[in-house]
Tab-separated table of C-alpha atoms and ligand atoms in Angstrom:
chain	number	residue	atom	x	y	z
A	1	UNK	CA	26.735	-11.985	-3.395
A	2	UNK	CA	23.474	-12.806	-1.664
A	3	UNK	CA	21.151	-15.155	-3.523
A	4	UNK	CA	18.059	-14.071	-1.656
A	5	UNK	CA	15.170	-12.503	-3.534
A	6	UNK	CA	15.552	-8.782	-4.132
A	7	UNK	CA	13.200	-5.858	-4.155
A	8	UNK	CA	14.176	-2.816	-6.146
A	9	UNK	CA	12.218	0.155	-4.856
A	10	UNK	CA	11.958	3.099	-7.228
A	11	UNK	CA	11.992	6.374	-5.292
A	12	UNK	CA	11.429	8.385	-8.459
A	13	UNK	CA	8.277	6.405	-9.270
A	14	UNK	CA	6.972	6.965	-5.725
A	15	UNK	CA	7.466	10.723	-6.131
A	16	UNK	CA	5.870	10.683	-9.605
A	17	UNK	CA	2.809	8.891	-8.191
A	18	UNK	CA	2.611	11.358	-5.305
A	19	UNK	CA	2.776	14.303	-7.715
A	20	UNK	CA	0.120	12.786	-9.971
A	21	UNK	CA	-2.219	12.254	-7.003
A	22	UNK	CA	-1.418	15.736	-5.678
A	23	UNK	CA	-2.371	17.432	-8.968
A	24	UNK	CA	-5.852	18.158	-7.734
A	25	UNK	CA	-5.718	21.690	-6.386
A	26	UNK	CA	-6.325	20.548	-2.832
A	27	UNK	CA	-4.827	22.302	0.173
A	28	UNK	CA	-2.652	19.276	0.968
A	29	UNK	CA	-2.057	15.747	-0.217
A	30	UNK	CA	-1.189	13.542	2.728
A	31	UNK	CA	0.371	10.074	2.512
A	32	UNK	CA	-0.979	6.964	4.205
A	33	UNK	CA	2.041	4.988	5.422
A	34	UNK	CA	0.393	2.432	7.731
A	35	UNK	CA	1.700	-1.155	7.748
A	36	UNK	CA	5.269	-0.075	7.004
A	37	UNK	CA	4.143	1.967	3.996
A	38	UNK	CA	2.120	-0.963	2.621
A	39	UNK	CA	5.116	-3.261	3.025
A	40	UNK	CA	7.537	-1.066	1.073
A	41	UNK	CA	9.385	0.433	4.062
A	42	UNK	CA	8.610	3.655	5.926
A	43	UNK	CA	12.337	4.179	6.465
A	44	UNK	CA	12.796	5.327	2.861
A	45	UNK	CA	9.202	6.136	1.863
A	46	UNK	CA	8.672	8.841	4.497
A	47	UNK	CA	11.900	10.815	3.858
A	48	UNK	CA	11.362	10.536	0.092
A	49	UNK	CA	7.832	11.929	0.379
A	50	UNK	CA	8.955	14.678	2.760
A	51	UNK	CA	11.506	15.735	0.116
A	52	UNK	CA	8.664	15.714	-2.428
A	53	UNK	CA	6.717	18.187	-0.288
A	54	UNK	CA	4.435	15.892	1.721
A	55	UNK	CA	3.810	17.314	5.183
A	56	UNK	CA	1.010	15.080	6.504
A	57	UNK	CA	1.147	11.347	7.193
A	58	UNK	CA	-1.478	8.865	8.352
A	59	UNK	CA	-0.705	5.642	10.216
A	60	UNK	CA	-2.884	3.058	11.946
A	61	UNK	CA	-1.147	2.756	15.341
A	62	UNK	CA	0.545	5.325	17.571
A	63	UNK	CA	3.620	3.047	17.567
A	64	UNK	CA	3.788	3.488	13.795
A	65	UNK	CA	3.473	7.215	14.394
A	66	UNK	CA	6.541	7.125	16.642
A	67	UNK	CA	8.547	5.608	13.814
A	68	UNK	CA	7.302	8.216	11.333
A	69	UNK	CA	8.083	10.985	13.846
A	70	UNK	CA	11.717	9.847	13.997
A	71	UNK	CA	11.892	10.113	10.189
A	72	UNK	CA	9.909	13.345	9.812
A	73	UNK	CA	10.470	15.589	12.847
A	74	UNK	CA	8.230	18.400	11.636
A	75	UNK	CA	5.475	16.432	9.862
A	76	UNK	CA	1.855	16.303	10.929
A	77	UNK	CA	1.046	12.697	11.843
A	78	UNK	CA	-2.515	11.408	12.233
A	79	UNK	CA	-3.281	8.025	13.782
A	80	UNK	CA	-6.396	6.240	12.519
A	81	UNK	CA	-7.005	3.917	15.474
A	82	UNK	CA	-7.833	6.637	17.953
A	83	UNK	CA	-6.693	7.318	21.456
A	84	UNK	CA	-7.444	6.113	24.968
A	85	UNK	CA	-6.053	6.746	28.436
A	86	UNK	CA	-3.310	4.176	27.989
A	87	UNK	CA	-1.639	6.000	25.116
A	88	UNK	CA	-2.585	9.649	25.680
A	89	UNK	CA	0.925	10.366	26.986
A	90	UNK	CA	2.482	8.887	23.841
A	91	UNK	CA	0.342	11.148	21.658
A	92	UNK	CA	1.443	14.154	23.675
A	93	UNK	CA	5.130	13.307	23.804
A	94	UNK	CA	5.368	12.473	20.088
A	95	UNK	CA	3.017	15.237	18.868
A	96	UNK	CA	0.761	12.643	17.229
A	97	UNK	CA	-2.777	13.615	16.267
A	98	UNK	CA	-5.442	11.032	17.041
A	99	UNK	CA	-8.345	10.371	14.685
A	100	UNK	CA	-11.067	10.275	17.304
A	101	UNK	CA	-13.597	7.514	16.822
A	102	UNK	CA	-15.393	7.527	20.158
A	103	UNK	CA	-17.081	9.904	22.545
A	104	UNK	CA	-14.604	8.875	25.229
A	105	UNK	CA	-11.750	9.820	22.902
A	106	UNK	CA	-13.299	13.214	22.234
A	107	UNK	CA	-13.748	13.878	25.937
A	108	UNK	CA	-10.224	12.697	26.684
A	109	UNK	CA	-8.814	15.033	24.012
A	110	UNK	CA	-10.746	18.070	25.247
A	111	UNK	CA	-8.451	20.858	26.341
A	112	UNK	CA	-5.348	18.771	25.598
A	113	UNK	CA	-4.224	20.764	22.544
A	114	UNK	CA	-3.719	17.559	20.546
A	115	UNK	CA	-5.236	18.967	17.335
A	116	UNK	CA	-7.133	15.738	16.661
A	117	UNK	CA	-9.191	14.649	13.682
A	118	UNK	CA	-12.833	13.727	14.158
A	119	UNK	CA	-13.688	10.621	12.159
A	120	UNK	CA	-17.400	10.285	11.421
A	121	UNK	CA	-19.088	7.233	10.031
A	122	UNK	CA	-20.990	7.777	6.797
A	123	UNK	CA	-21.717	4.144	6.041
A	124	UNK	CA	-18.581	2.037	6.498
A	125	UNK	CA	-19.605	0.953	9.998
A	126	UNK	CA	-15.997	0.247	10.835
A	127	UNK	CA	-14.328	3.141	12.653
A	128	UNK	CA	-15.936	6.541	13.030
A	129	UNK	CA	-18.613	8.133	15.144
A	130	UNK	CA	-22.273	8.203	14.336
A	131	UNK	CA	-23.002	11.840	13.413
A	132	UNK	CA	-26.288	11.967	15.325
A	133	UNK	CA	-24.592	11.272	18.635
A	134	UNK	CA	-22.126	14.137	18.241
A	135	UNK	CA	-22.795	17.430	19.973
A	136	UNK	CA	-21.135	20.472	18.419
A	137	UNK	CA	-20.151	21.625	21.888
A	138	UNK	CA	-18.057	18.455	22.434
A	139	UNK	CA	-16.461	18.759	19.045
A	140	UNK	CA	-15.459	22.364	19.712
A	141	UNK	CA	-14.051	21.424	23.105
A	142	UNK	CA	-11.367	19.241	21.557
A	143	UNK	CA	-10.438	21.842	18.867
A	144	UNK	CA	-10.226	19.488	15.880
A	145	UNK	CA	-7.760	20.146	13.076
A	146	UNK	CA	-9.534	17.838	10.603
A	147	UNK	CA	-12.972	16.401	9.939
A	148	UNK	CA	-12.851	13.082	8.110
A	149	UNK	CA	-14.806	10.109	6.880
A	150	UNK	CA	-13.962	7.070	4.757
A	151	UNK	CA	-15.574	5.773	1.568
A	152	UNK	CA	-17.028	2.267	1.383
A	153	UNK	CA	-16.854	1.733	-2.376
A	154	UNK	CA	-14.448	4.286	-3.858
A	155	UNK	CA	-13.000	1.456	-5.948
A	156	UNK	CA	-16.382	1.179	-7.694
A	157	UNK	CA	-17.026	4.568	-9.331
A	158	UNK	CA	-20.557	3.540	-10.309
A	159	UNK	CA	-21.624	2.721	-6.761
A	160	UNK	CA	-24.414	5.002	-5.478
A	161	UNK	CA	-22.813	4.740	-2.037
A	162	UNK	CA	-20.156	7.278	-3.061
A	163	UNK	CA	-22.609	10.150	-3.629
A	164	UNK	CA	-24.619	9.132	-0.592
A	165	UNK	CA	-21.608	9.210	1.717
A	166	UNK	CA	-20.393	12.456	0.232
A	167	UNK	CA	-23.695	14.230	0.832
A	168	UNK	CA	-23.937	12.839	4.356
A	169	UNK	CA	-20.432	14.121	5.083
A	170	UNK	CA	-21.149	17.540	3.554
A	171	UNK	CA	-24.374	18.035	5.462
A	172	UNK	CA	-22.694	17.101	8.745
A	173	UNK	CA	-19.760	19.444	8.115
A	174	UNK	CA	-22.010	22.350	7.136
A	175	UNK	CA	-24.179	21.818	10.205
A	176	UNK	CA	-21.167	22.532	12.390
A	177	UNK	CA	-20.508	26.207	11.794
A	178	UNK	CA	-16.774	25.657	12.119
A	179	UNK	CA	-13.993	26.219	9.607
A	180	UNK	CA	-11.972	23.034	9.796
A	181	UNK	CA	-10.268	21.245	6.873
A	182	UNK	CA	-12.112	18.157	5.616
A	183	UNK	CA	-10.881	14.850	4.223
A	184	UNK	CA	-12.846	12.078	2.526
A	185	UNK	CA	-10.754	10.695	-0.317
A	186	UNK	CA	-8.352	7.758	-0.310
A	187	UNK	CA	-6.813	6.823	-3.687
A	188	UNK	CA	-10.154	5.652	-5.052
A	189	UNK	CA	-11.822	8.821	-3.813
A	190	UNK	CA	-9.233	10.981	-5.582
A	191	UNK	CA	-9.967	9.134	-8.822
A	192	UNK	CA	-13.706	9.752	-8.360
A	193	UNK	CA	-13.183	13.446	-9.103
A	194	UNK	CA	-12.860	16.903	-7.606
A	195	UNK	CA	-16.105	16.893	-5.633
A	196	UNK	CA	-14.603	14.165	-3.408
A	197	UNK	CA	-11.314	15.931	-2.705
A	198	UNK	CA	-12.142	18.601	-0.081
A	199	UNK	CA	-9.065	20.163	1.597
A	200	UNK	CA	-6.904	17.131	2.307
A	201	UNK	CA	-6.657	13.840	0.411
A	202	UNK	CA	-5.217	10.649	1.912
A	203	UNK	CA	-3.900	8.297	-0.759
A	204	UNK	CA	-2.150	5.046	0.109
A	205	UNK	CA	-2.136	2.354	-2.571
A	206	UNK	CA	-1.806	4.810	-5.452
A	207	UNK	CA	1.501	6.090	-4.086
A	208	UNK	CA	2.909	2.586	-4.165
A	209	UNK	CA	1.965	1.894	-7.772
A	210	UNK	CA	-1.269	-0.010	-7.200
A	211	UNK	CA	-4.897	0.581	-8.027
A	212	UNK	CA	-7.796	0.421	-5.581
A	213	UNK	CA	-9.180	-2.509	-7.523
A	214	UNK	CA	-7.872	-4.548	-10.471
A	215	UNK	CA	-10.837	-3.203	-12.470
A	216	UNK	CA	-10.075	0.421	-11.563
A	217	UNK	CA	-6.630	0.936	-13.060
A	218	UNK	CA	-4.958	4.352	-13.266
A	219	UNK	CA	-1.591	5.343	-14.785
A	220	UNK	CA	0.506	4.678	-11.694
A	221	UNK	CA	4.198	3.954	-12.069
A	222	UNK	CA	5.480	0.674	-10.663
A	223	UNK	CA	7.442	1.278	-7.473
A	224	UNK	CA	8.394	-2.333	-6.733
A	225	UNK	CA	10.403	-4.746	-8.878
A	226	UNK	CA	10.770	-8.282	-7.535
A	227	UNK	CA	13.795	-10.283	-8.636
A	228	UNK	CA	14.025	-13.980	-7.785
A	229	UNK	CA	17.388	-15.733	-8.222
A	230	UNK	CA	17.578	-18.917	-10.277
A	231	UNK	CA	18.926	-21.678	-8.036
A	232	UNK	CA	18.982	-24.537	-10.542
A	233	UNK	CA	17.835	-25.382	-14.047
A	234	UNK	CA	16.678	-28.801	-15.218
A	235	UNK	CA	15.083	-30.499	-18.177
A	236	UNK	CA	11.908	-32.393	-17.388
A	237	UNK	CA	10.380	-35.043	-19.639
A	238	UNK	CA	6.930	-34.967	-21.122
A	239	UNK	CA	4.504	-36.153	-18.417
A	240	UNK	CA	6.729	-35.081	-15.487
A	241	UNK	CA	5.157	-32.918	-12.791
A	242	UNK	CA	6.597	-29.922	-10.969
A	243	UNK	CA	6.081	-28.984	-7.335
A	244	UNK	CA	3.855	-30.172	-4.483
A	245	UNK	CA	0.777	-32.101	-5.482
A	246	UNK	CA	1.991	-32.477	-9.058
A	247	UNK	CA	-0.511	-29.854	-10.229
A	248	UNK	CA	1.452	-29.033	-13.394
A	249	UNK	CA	2.473	-31.657	-15.917
A	250	UNK	CA	4.867	-31.074	-18.801
A	251	UNK	CA	3.122	-31.289	-22.174
A	252	UNK	CA	6.528	-31.995	-23.782
A	253	UNK	CA	10.148	-31.813	-22.761
A	254	UNK	CA	10.488	-28.518	-20.853
A	255	UNK	CA	13.213	-26.581	-19.059
A	256	UNK	CA	12.349	-25.559	-15.520
A	257	UNK	CA	14.249	-22.987	-13.455
A	258	UNK	CA	13.793	-23.395	-9.719
A	259	UNK	CA	13.811	-19.866	-8.271
A	260	UNK	CA	14.067	-18.529	-4.716
A	261	UNK	CA	10.803	-16.860	-3.676
A	262	UNK	CA	7.764	-18.365	-2.053
A	263	UNK	CA	4.731	-17.688	0.020
A	264	UNK	CA	6.941	-16.896	3.016
A	265	UNK	CA	8.117	-13.917	0.961
A	266	UNK	CA	4.565	-12.895	0.160
A	267	UNK	CA	4.151	-14.659	-3.168
A	268	UNK	CA	0.537	-15.690	-2.709
A	269	UNK	CA	-0.088	-19.396	-2.993
A	270	UNK	CA	-3.073	-18.767	-5.250
A	271	UNK	CA	-0.553	-17.688	-7.924
A	272	UNK	CA	0.443	-21.332	-8.529
A	273	UNK	CA	0.007	-21.954	-12.284
A	274	UNK	CA	-1.439	-18.413	-12.544
A	275	UNK	CA	1.491	-16.036	-12.955
A	276	UNK	CA	4.424	-15.352	-15.258
A	277	UNK	CA	7.931	-14.214	-14.519
A	278	UNK	CA	10.026	-12.319	-17.030
A	279	UNK	CA	13.503	-13.277	-18.193
A	280	UNK	CA	15.268	-11.555	-21.125
A	281	UNK	CA	11.952	-9.871	-21.851
A	282	UNK	CA	10.203	-13.233	-22.352
A	283	UNK	CA	7.169	-14.248	-20.276
A	284	UNK	CA	7.854	-17.467	-18.406
A	285	UNK	CA	4.950	-19.242	-16.681
A	286	UNK	CA	5.082	-20.003	-12.969
A	287	UNK	CA	4.424	-23.756	-13.034
A	288	UNK	CA	3.096	-25.859	-10.175
A	289	UNK	CA	2.310	-24.707	-6.676
A	290	UNK	CA	4.086	-21.913	-4.862
A	291	UNK	CA	6.174	-23.453	-2.048
A	292	UNK	CA	7.292	-21.637	1.081
A	293	UNK	CA	10.649	-20.644	-0.401
A	294	UNK	CA	10.619	-21.817	-4.019
A	295	UNK	CA	8.799	-21.717	-7.320
A	296	UNK	CA	9.200	-23.433	-10.665
A	297	UNK	CA	9.471	-21.199	-13.734
A	298	UNK	CA	9.163	-22.640	-17.234
A	299	UNK	CA	12.068	-21.087	-19.153
A	300	UNK	CA	11.749	-23.305	-22.243
A	301	UNK	CA	11.016	-20.339	-24.501
A	302	UNK	CA	14.006	-18.405	-23.218
A	303	UNK	CA	16.281	-21.354	-24.057
A	304	UNK	CA	14.608	-21.737	-27.442
A	305	UNK	CA	15.185	-18.030	-28.119
A	306	UNK	CA	18.897	-18.779	-27.828
A	307	UNK	CA	19.682	-17.610	-24.289
A	308	UNK	CA	21.346	-19.767	-21.713
A	309	UNK	CA	19.780	-19.830	-18.260
A	310	UNK	CA	21.771	-20.599	-15.130
A	311	UNK	CA	22.330	-19.837	-11.510
A	312	UNK	CA	23.565	-16.303	-12.144
A	313	UNK	CA	20.202	-15.289	-13.616
A	314	UNK	CA	17.301	-13.539	-11.928
A	315	UNK	CA	13.692	-13.729	-13.038
A	316	UNK	CA	11.391	-10.779	-12.464
A	317	UNK	CA	8.096	-11.460	-10.740
A	318	UNK	CA	7.055	-7.806	-10.648
A	319	UNK	CA	8.292	-4.970	-12.818
A	320	UNK	CA	6.958	-2.139	-14.959
A	321	UNK	CA	5.244	-4.626	-17.308
A	322	UNK	CA	4.141	-7.166	-14.699
A	323	UNK	CA	2.189	-4.915	-12.382
A	324	UNK	CA	1.076	-5.516	-8.846
A	325	UNK	CA	-2.499	-5.000	-10.085
A	326	UNK	CA	-2.116	-7.829	-12.596
A	327	UNK	CA	-0.566	-10.024	-9.913
A	328	UNK	CA	-3.442	-9.237	-7.572
A	329	UNK	CA	-6.006	-10.096	-10.238
A	330	UNK	CA	-4.231	-13.391	-10.966
A	331	UNK	CA	-4.150	-14.216	-7.250
A	332	UNK	CA	-7.804	-13.328	-6.731
A	333	UNK	CA	-7.016	-10.440	-4.411
A	334	UNK	CA	-6.123	-6.734	-4.423
A	335	UNK	CA	-2.795	-4.933	-4.796
A	336	UNK	CA	-2.922	-3.951	-1.109
A	337	UNK	CA	-2.579	-7.589	-0.062
A	338	UNK	CA	0.219	-8.362	-2.530
A	339	UNK	CA	2.267	-5.415	-1.239
A	340	UNK	CA	1.638	-5.756	2.484
A	341	UNK	CA	2.611	-9.446	2.353
A	342	UNK	CA	6.111	-8.687	1.073
A	343	UNK	CA	8.241	-10.498	3.622
A	344	UNK	CA	11.380	-9.865	5.645
A	345	UNK	CA	13.774	-12.045	3.630
A	346	UNK	CA	14.351	-9.717	0.707
A	347	UNK	CA	17.486	-7.750	0.085
A	348	UNK	CA	15.930	-4.365	-0.484
A	349	UNK	CA	17.464	-1.622	-2.591
A	350	UNK	CA	16.128	1.850	-3.186
A	351	UNK	CA	16.936	3.333	-6.577
A	352	UNK	CA	17.077	7.097	-7.016
A	353	UNK	CA	17.491	8.726	-10.409
A	354	UNK	CA	21.155	9.121	-11.422
A	355	UNK	CA	22.376	7.737	-8.125
A	356	UNK	CA	23.800	4.368	-7.174
A	357	UNK	CA	21.435	1.879	-5.537
A	358	UNK	CA	21.112	2.264	-1.815
A	359	UNK	CA	20.645	-0.809	0.354
A	360	UNK	CA	17.892	-0.411	2.979
B	401	PLP	C1	-5.905	2.859	4.485
B	401	PLP	C2	-6.730	4.067	4.499
B	401	PLP	C3	-6.580	5.065	3.508
B	401	PLP	C4	-5.734	4.871	2.279
B	401	PLP	O1	-6.500	4.131	1.336
B	401	PLP	P1	-5.988	3.734	-0.112
B	401	PLP	O2	-7.151	3.019	-0.692
B	401	PLP	O3	-4.811	2.859	0.075
B	401	PLP	O4	-5.642	4.976	-0.847
B	401	PLP	C5	-7.273	6.254	3.669
B	401	PLP	N1	-8.116	6.432	4.726
B	401	PLP	C6	-8.320	5.484	5.668
B	401	PLP	C7	-9.270	5.746	6.787
B	401	PLP	C8	-7.647	4.263	5.576
B	401	PLP	O5	-7.870	3.317	6.502
């Protein structure tokens, strides 16, 4: 039996989150599966979402699109990073749709039948074309299948930028005299309300059980549970320290379980002395710094509650009660970073309802 950390990935929770985000009366709810489905694994996420009725996927790179194509032969796949001469052939061969971010891209796509998206900038100043530089004639020439933009501050519902970007997007779209589906909303945009939804929404983080911001929590179901095996258990005396730098010192005699998981697995180093694991339903503080492969967990309370703790036990670093949003807040970051850092050393299992666990 492997004593590596484990991820249990809940396919039912993924589908429940998709259905919750799709309950908006839009024409289609797409799924953003860039960065290996935010670290969770496109190999199971894409087929699970296809079974749930998702027909449109977004990725960042055409290479990611190739992987999604192999998993979803008939899906529509958009690629955020655009297209140039060097990868035009790949787009054609794999039936990928570029999100065009440059005039060169638009010209290149003209007459190619690629059904691209046109990505306009409404304030992010990241990817996307400036609307003033776009001639309707050029847009028509590439026969777009989607008009899109991206919100700067959808994780802050009170930000005036949201309304501003929305009205800029609407006035550009209505100036075009074309009937093409529109898309503006990521997860945060969906939560902003119906006026942000348009025809196609593009959630990412919400599918995977996270919130756009720790302060902007919605009733997502946890998709990831993180189980770290206990490698050894020891008593430490009052005044003893645990881990590199001796940043945690026992206030009295304590019992410490050394568990296998570290920053090489994506457990952010800023979680040292800032997070709790769960064992037998009891919260157990992560004590000392996070090492590359190991952490110290204070299991004193578990012992005092009458349980024994040994090297057949597993502590849970993420589960339905210890959410990725809470972890992100404790680490001073966002759920996106916690998920996309999940490393390659896990044994990963996908759980489906009423079916045995499937190793992936
Ligand atoms: C990543 C991304 C999304 C998904 O955003 P979430 O906040 O994860 O829902 C949508 N649109 C664009 C352009 C993106 O880059």
